[in-house]
Amino acid sequence: LHRDNIAQHEATVNSLLKREIRKFDKSIGDALQQICPRPWELTEEEARLLIKELRDIVERAFSGTTVSLAIINLQSRFMWAVGVGDSSIGLSTIDNNGRTTGQRLCELHTFKNPQEYYRAVMAHSYAEQPLFDHEDPIGDFALKLDATYLAHVFQYLPGLGGDPPVSTYIPKIRTPPYIIAEPSVRFADLQPFWGTGSKLFLFTDGVDNLVDGYFVFTPRQHSGADPIDVVAGLLAEDIDPRIEEILGHKAIPNWSGLEGNRASNVLGNLLGGQNVERLEMVTDVSRLNSRDGCPFHIDDTSIIVWALSDD
């Protein structure tokens, strides 16, 4: 692929990427169904033995995850962004006035996306809807296969606690699947942004959690801010006071110091920036583990930042 033929092949590549993601997800469910084609025939003892012998296959099918990736042609300076789930891919650019802005490259596969919310709600009855709000569409086959897998296999996985217990969901599973691994795929021409200070970034939903603030620094209050906008703002050479106002604390442009790590700069500023009290809060294990009052919770905060340049 190169710039001369990309228009001809863009749709084909889009379809290929979507197909491979769906194929990968299906292989996880297929592996479970191969070792357990008739779960309703298993006794509890047999189910526990199956899990003991083939735990990795069962756990992989029960667990959920996301996919967020960027495939970049460095020579021709274009890319495909692929996302399924609640992880984000964004691009920060600098306009003619020197202001850094961010744009989302892939749609979220969550209820934050109105189209996904509408699809889930309209596809099933009201009695089933508590099952819908899941943001890890790869795997999570308890919500893709019939209820017998949850009733006769998944519920016996070790360490599967929860309030309410997963067994309470068994009668609600009537018309699966409730989630689908349908990726958002987008082609992007990077040539106009190359060498201009623009940056590509990927992050998991822990960043959304920190920007929102509801479970962190502003209990029971949503910031309403766009995480893509905030991360792009934190990648600017000079951080706009508007970003600091959203976060509720002063930021440090080069938070990581001599290390000069852009991802660490973003994370450090999300966690507190110049605010020592907030930085102490996020490293307080007893606070993070406490179940008193509104939970203080920070989800996975993986961040990748890559500058669009030849350096």
PDB file of N, CA and C in Angstrom, residues 136-180:
ATOM      1  N   ASP A 136     -16.249  -4.225  27.587  1.00  0.00           N
ATOM      2  CA  ASP A 136     -15.125  -5.059  27.152  1.00  0.00           C
ATOM      3  C   ASP A 136     -15.635  -6.128  26.194  1.00  0.00           C
ATOM      4  N   PRO A 137     -15.885  -5.788  24.936  1.00  0.00           N
ATOM      5  CA  PRO A 137     -16.604  -6.689  24.020  1.00  0.00           C
ATOM      6  C   PRO A 137     -15.813  -7.886  23.525  1.00  0.00           C
ATOM      7  N   ILE A 138     -14.489  -7.902  23.710  1.00  0.00           N
ATOM      8  CA  ILE A 138     -13.718  -9.070  23.306  1.00  0.00           C
ATOM      9  C   ILE A 138     -13.799 -10.098  24.428  1.00  0.00           C
ATOM     10  N   GLY A 139     -14.309 -11.289  24.136  1.00  0.00           N
ATOM     11  CA  GLY A 139     -14.552 -12.265  25.190  1.00  0.00           C
ATOM     12  C   GLY A 139     -15.909 -12.015  25.812  1.00  0.00           C
ATOM     13  N   ASP A 140     -15.975 -12.106  27.160  1.00  0.00           N
ATOM     14  CA  ASP A 140     -17.217 -11.858  27.896  1.00  0.00           C
ATOM     15  C   ASP A 140     -18.355 -12.725  27.355  1.00  0.00           C
ATOM     16  N   PHE A 141     -18.069 -14.023  27.168  1.00  0.00           N
ATOM     17  CA  PHE A 141     -19.039 -14.905  26.520  1.00  0.00           C
ATOM     18  C   PHE A 141     -20.196 -15.310  27.431  1.00  0.00           C
ATOM     19  N   ALA A 142     -20.177 -14.915  28.696  1.00  0.00           N
ATOM     20  CA  ALA A 142     -21.358 -15.113  29.527  1.00  0.00           C
ATOM     21  C   ALA A 142     -22.525 -14.306  28.980  1.00  0.00           C
ATOM     22  N   LEU A 143     -22.208 -13.246  28.242  1.00  0.00           N
ATOM     23  CA  LEU A 143     -23.235 -12.385  27.661  1.00  0.00           C
ATOM     24  C   LEU A 143     -23.408 -12.604  26.161  1.00  0.00           C
ATOM     25  N   LYS A 144     -22.732 -13.630  25.626  1.00  0.00           N
ATOM     26  CA  LYS A 144     -22.851 -13.930  24.195  1.00  0.00           C
ATOM     27  C   LYS A 144     -23.441 -15.309  23.934  1.00  0.00           C
ATOM     28  N   LEU A 145     -23.238 -16.218  24.886  1.00  0.00           N
ATOM     29  CA  LEU A 145     -23.769 -17.572  24.741  1.00  0.00           C
ATOM     30  C   LEU A 145     -25.028 -17.720  25.594  1.00  0.00           C
ATOM     31  N   ASP A 146     -25.731 -18.830  25.429  1.00  0.00           N
ATOM     32  CA  ASP A 146     -26.971 -19.009  26.194  1.00  0.00           C
ATOM     33  C   ASP A 146     -26.657 -19.173  27.681  1.00  0.00           C
ATOM     34  N   ALA A 147     -27.674 -19.048  28.509  1.00  0.00           N
ATOM     35  CA  ALA A 147     -27.514 -18.965  29.961  1.00  0.00           C
ATOM     36  C   ALA A 147     -26.919 -20.228  30.577  1.00  0.00           C
ATOM     37  N   THR A 148     -26.946 -21.343  29.864  1.00  0.00           N
ATOM     38  CA  THR A 148     -26.428 -22.585  30.444  1.00  0.00           C
ATOM     39  C   THR A 148     -24.924 -22.515  30.708  1.00  0.00           C
ATOM     40  N   TYR A 149     -24.203 -21.688  29.964  1.00  0.00           N
ATOM     41  CA  TYR A 149     -22.762 -21.559  30.222  1.00  0.00           C
ATOM     42  C   TYR A 149     -22.507 -20.827  31.533  1.00  0.00           C
ATOM     43  N   LEU A 150     -23.322 -19.829  31.830  1.00  0.00           N
ATOM     44  CA  LEU A 150     -23.182 -19.138  33.108  1.00  0.00           C
ATOM     45  C   LEU A 150     -23.671 -20.033  34.249  1.00  0.00           C
ATOM     46  N   ALA A 151     -24.762 -20.743  34.021  1.00  0.00           N
ATOM     47  CA  ALA A 151     -25.364 -21.564  35.069  1.00  0.00           C
ATOM     48  C   ALA A 151     -24.540 -22.799  35.407  1.00  0.00           C
ATOM     49  N   HIS A 152     -23.900 -23.414  34.403  1.00  0.00           N
ATOM     50  CA  HIS A 152     -23.244 -24.701  34.616  1.00  0.00           C
ATOM     51  C   HIS A 152     -21.724 -24.666  34.510  1.00  0.00           C
ATOM     52  N   VAL A 153     -21.137 -23.528  34.109  1.00  0.00           N
ATOM     53  CA  VAL A 153     -19.680 -23.452  33.984  1.00  0.00           C
ATOM     54  C   VAL A 153     -19.123 -22.197  34.664  1.00  0.00           C
ATOM     55  N   PHE A 154     -19.438 -21.036  34.125  1.00  0.00           N
ATOM     56  CA  PHE A 154     -18.790 -19.802  34.567  1.00  0.00           C
ATOM     57  C   PHE A 154     -18.962 -19.515  36.053  1.00  0.00           C
ATOM     58  N   GLN A 155     -20.118 -19.808  36.611  1.00  0.00           N
ATOM     59  CA  GLN A 155     -20.356 -19.431  38.005  1.00  0.00           C
ATOM     60  C   GLN A 155     -19.471 -20.203  38.992  1.00  0.00           C
ATOM     61  N   TYR A 156     -18.805 -21.265  38.505  1.00  0.00           N
ATOM     62  CA  TYR A 156     -17.935 -22.044  39.380  1.00  0.00           C
ATOM     63  C   TYR A 156     -16.463 -21.635  39.276  1.00  0.00           C
ATOM     64  N   LEU A 157     -16.163 -20.600  38.513  1.00  0.00           N
ATOM     65  CA  LEU A 157     -14.790 -20.110  38.441  1.00  0.00           C
ATOM     66  C   LEU A 157     -14.331 -19.651  39.818  1.00  0.00           C
ATOM     67  N   PRO A 158     -13.130 -20.030  40.245  1.00  0.00           N
ATOM     68  CA  PRO A 158     -12.626 -19.618  41.556  1.00  0.00           C
ATOM     69  C   PRO A 158     -12.503 -18.096  41.664  1.00  0.00           C
ATOM     70  N   GLY A 159     -12.822 -17.584  42.852  1.00  0.00           N
ATOM     71  CA  GLY A 159     -12.659 -16.163  43.111  1.00  0.00           C
ATOM     72  C   GLY A 159     -13.691 -15.289  42.446  1.00  0.00           C
ATOM     73  N   LEU A 160     -14.766 -15.890  41.968  1.00  0.00           N
ATOM     74  CA  LEU A 160     -15.792 -15.121  41.268  1.00  0.00           C
ATOM     75  C   LEU A 160     -16.805 -14.608  42.283  1.00  0.00           C
ATOM     76  N   GLY A 161     -16.421 -13.539  42.964  1.00  0.00           N
ATOM     77  CA  GLY A 161     -17.310 -12.938  43.944  1.00  0.00           C
ATOM     78  C   GLY A 161     -18.224 -11.933  43.268  1.00  0.00           C
ATOM     79  N   GLY A 162     -18.658 -10.968  44.029  1.00  0.00           N
ATOM     80  CA  GLY A 162     -19.511  -9.925  43.465  1.00  0.00           C
ATOM     81  C   GLY A 162     -20.800  -9.777  44.225  1.00  0.00           C
ATOM     82  N   ASP A 163     -21.317  -8.592  44.187  1.00  0.00           N
ATOM     83  CA  ASP A 163     -22.588  -8.291  44.845  1.00  0.00           C
ATOM     84  C   ASP A 163     -23.446  -7.500  43.867  1.00  0.00           C
ATOM     85  N   PRO A 164     -24.510  -8.103  43.303  1.00  0.00           N
ATOM     86  CA  PRO A 164     -24.991  -9.450  43.590  1.00  0.00           C
ATOM     87  C   PRO A 164     -24.146 -10.527  42.914  1.00  0.00           C
ATOM     88  N   PRO A 165     -24.256 -11.795  43.363  1.00  0.00           N
ATOM     89  CA  PRO A 165     -23.498 -12.878  42.723  1.00  0.00           C
ATOM     90  C   PRO A 165     -23.947 -13.067  41.286  1.00  0.00           C
ATOM     91  N   VAL A 166     -23.057 -13.628  40.464  1.00  0.00           N
ATOM     92  CA  VAL A 166     -23.352 -13.775  39.034  1.00  0.00           C
ATOM     93  C   VAL A 166     -24.553 -14.682  38.789  1.00  0.00           C
ATOM     94  N   SER A 167     -24.840 -15.566  39.739  1.00  0.00           N
ATOM     95  CA  SER A 167     -25.969 -16.489  39.544  1.00  0.00           C
ATOM     96  C   SER A 167     -27.299 -15.758  39.417  1.00  0.00           C
ATOM     97  N   THR A 168     -27.392 -14.546  39.972  1.00  0.00           N
ATOM     98  CA  THR A 168     -28.648 -13.791  39.886  1.00  0.00           C
ATOM     99  C   THR A 168     -28.943 -13.337  38.460  1.00  0.00           C
ATOM    100  N   TYR A 169     -27.928 -13.353  37.587  1.00  0.00           N
ATOM    101  CA  TYR A 169     -28.125 -12.913  36.206  1.00  0.00           C
ATOM    102  C   TYR A 169     -28.606 -14.040  35.297  1.00  0.00           C
ATOM    103  N   ILE A 170     -28.509 -15.274  35.781  1.00  0.00           N
ATOM    104  CA  ILE A 170     -28.843 -16.415  34.921  1.00  0.00           C
ATOM    105  C   ILE A 170     -30.244 -16.302  34.319  1.00  0.00           C
ATOM    106  N   PRO A 171     -31.282 -16.034  35.121  1.00  0.00           N
ATOM    107  CA  PRO A 171     -32.629 -15.959  34.517  1.00  0.00           C
ATOM    108  C   PRO A 171     -32.840 -14.749  33.610  1.00  0.00           C
ATOM    109  N   LYS A 172     -31.938 -13.781  33.660  1.00  0.00           N
ATOM    110  CA  LYS A 172     -32.080 -12.595  32.820  1.00  0.00           C
ATOM    111  C   LYS A 172     -31.529 -12.809  31.406  1.00  0.00           C
ATOM    112  N   ILE A 173     -30.687 -13.831  31.259  1.00  0.00           N
ATOM    113  CA  ILE A 173     -30.089 -14.083  29.945  1.00  0.00           C
ATOM    114  C   ILE A 173     -31.085 -14.867  29.101  1.00  0.00           C
ATOM    115  N   ARG A 174     -31.759 -14.171  28.212  1.00  0.00           N
ATOM    116  CA  ARG A 174     -32.821 -14.785  27.411  1.00  0.00           C
ATOM    117  C   ARG A 174     -32.542 -14.735  25.909  1.00  0.00           C
ATOM    118  N   THR A 175     -31.986 -13.611  25.448  1.00  0.00           N
ATOM    119  CA  THR A 175     -31.780 -13.440  24.007  1.00  0.00           C
ATOM    120  C   THR A 175     -30.366 -12.942  23.707  1.00  0.00           C
ATOM    121  N   PRO A 176     -29.347 -13.738  24.055  1.00  0.00           N
ATOM    122  CA  PRO A 176     -27.981 -13.305  23.749  1.00  0.00           C
ATOM    123  C   PRO A 176     -27.748 -13.304  22.241  1.00  0.00           C
ATOM    124  N   PRO A 177     -26.742 -12.568  21.756  1.00  0.00           N
ATOM    125  CA  PRO A 177     -25.728 -11.860  22.532  1.00  0.00           C
ATOM    126  C   PRO A 177     -26.183 -10.458  22.960  1.00  0.00           C
ATOM    127  N   TYR A 178     -25.609 -10.004  24.086  1.00  0.00           N
ATOM    128  CA  TYR A 178     -25.913  -8.667  24.586  1.00  0.00           C
ATOM    129  C   TYR A 178     -24.819  -7.669  24.221  1.00  0.00           C
ATOM    130  N   ILE A 179     -23.651  -8.180  23.895  1.00  0.00           N
ATOM    131  CA  ILE A 179     -22.565  -7.331  23.406  1.00  0.00           C
ATOM    132  C   ILE A 179     -21.977  -7.977  22.160  1.00  0.00           C
ATOM    133  N   ILE A 180     -21.441  -7.176  21.284  1.00  0.00           N
ATOM    134  CA  ILE A 180     -20.833  -7.674  20.059  1.00  0.00           C
ATOM    135  C   ILE A 180     -19.478  -7.020  19.867  1.00  0.00           C
TER     136      ILE A 180
END
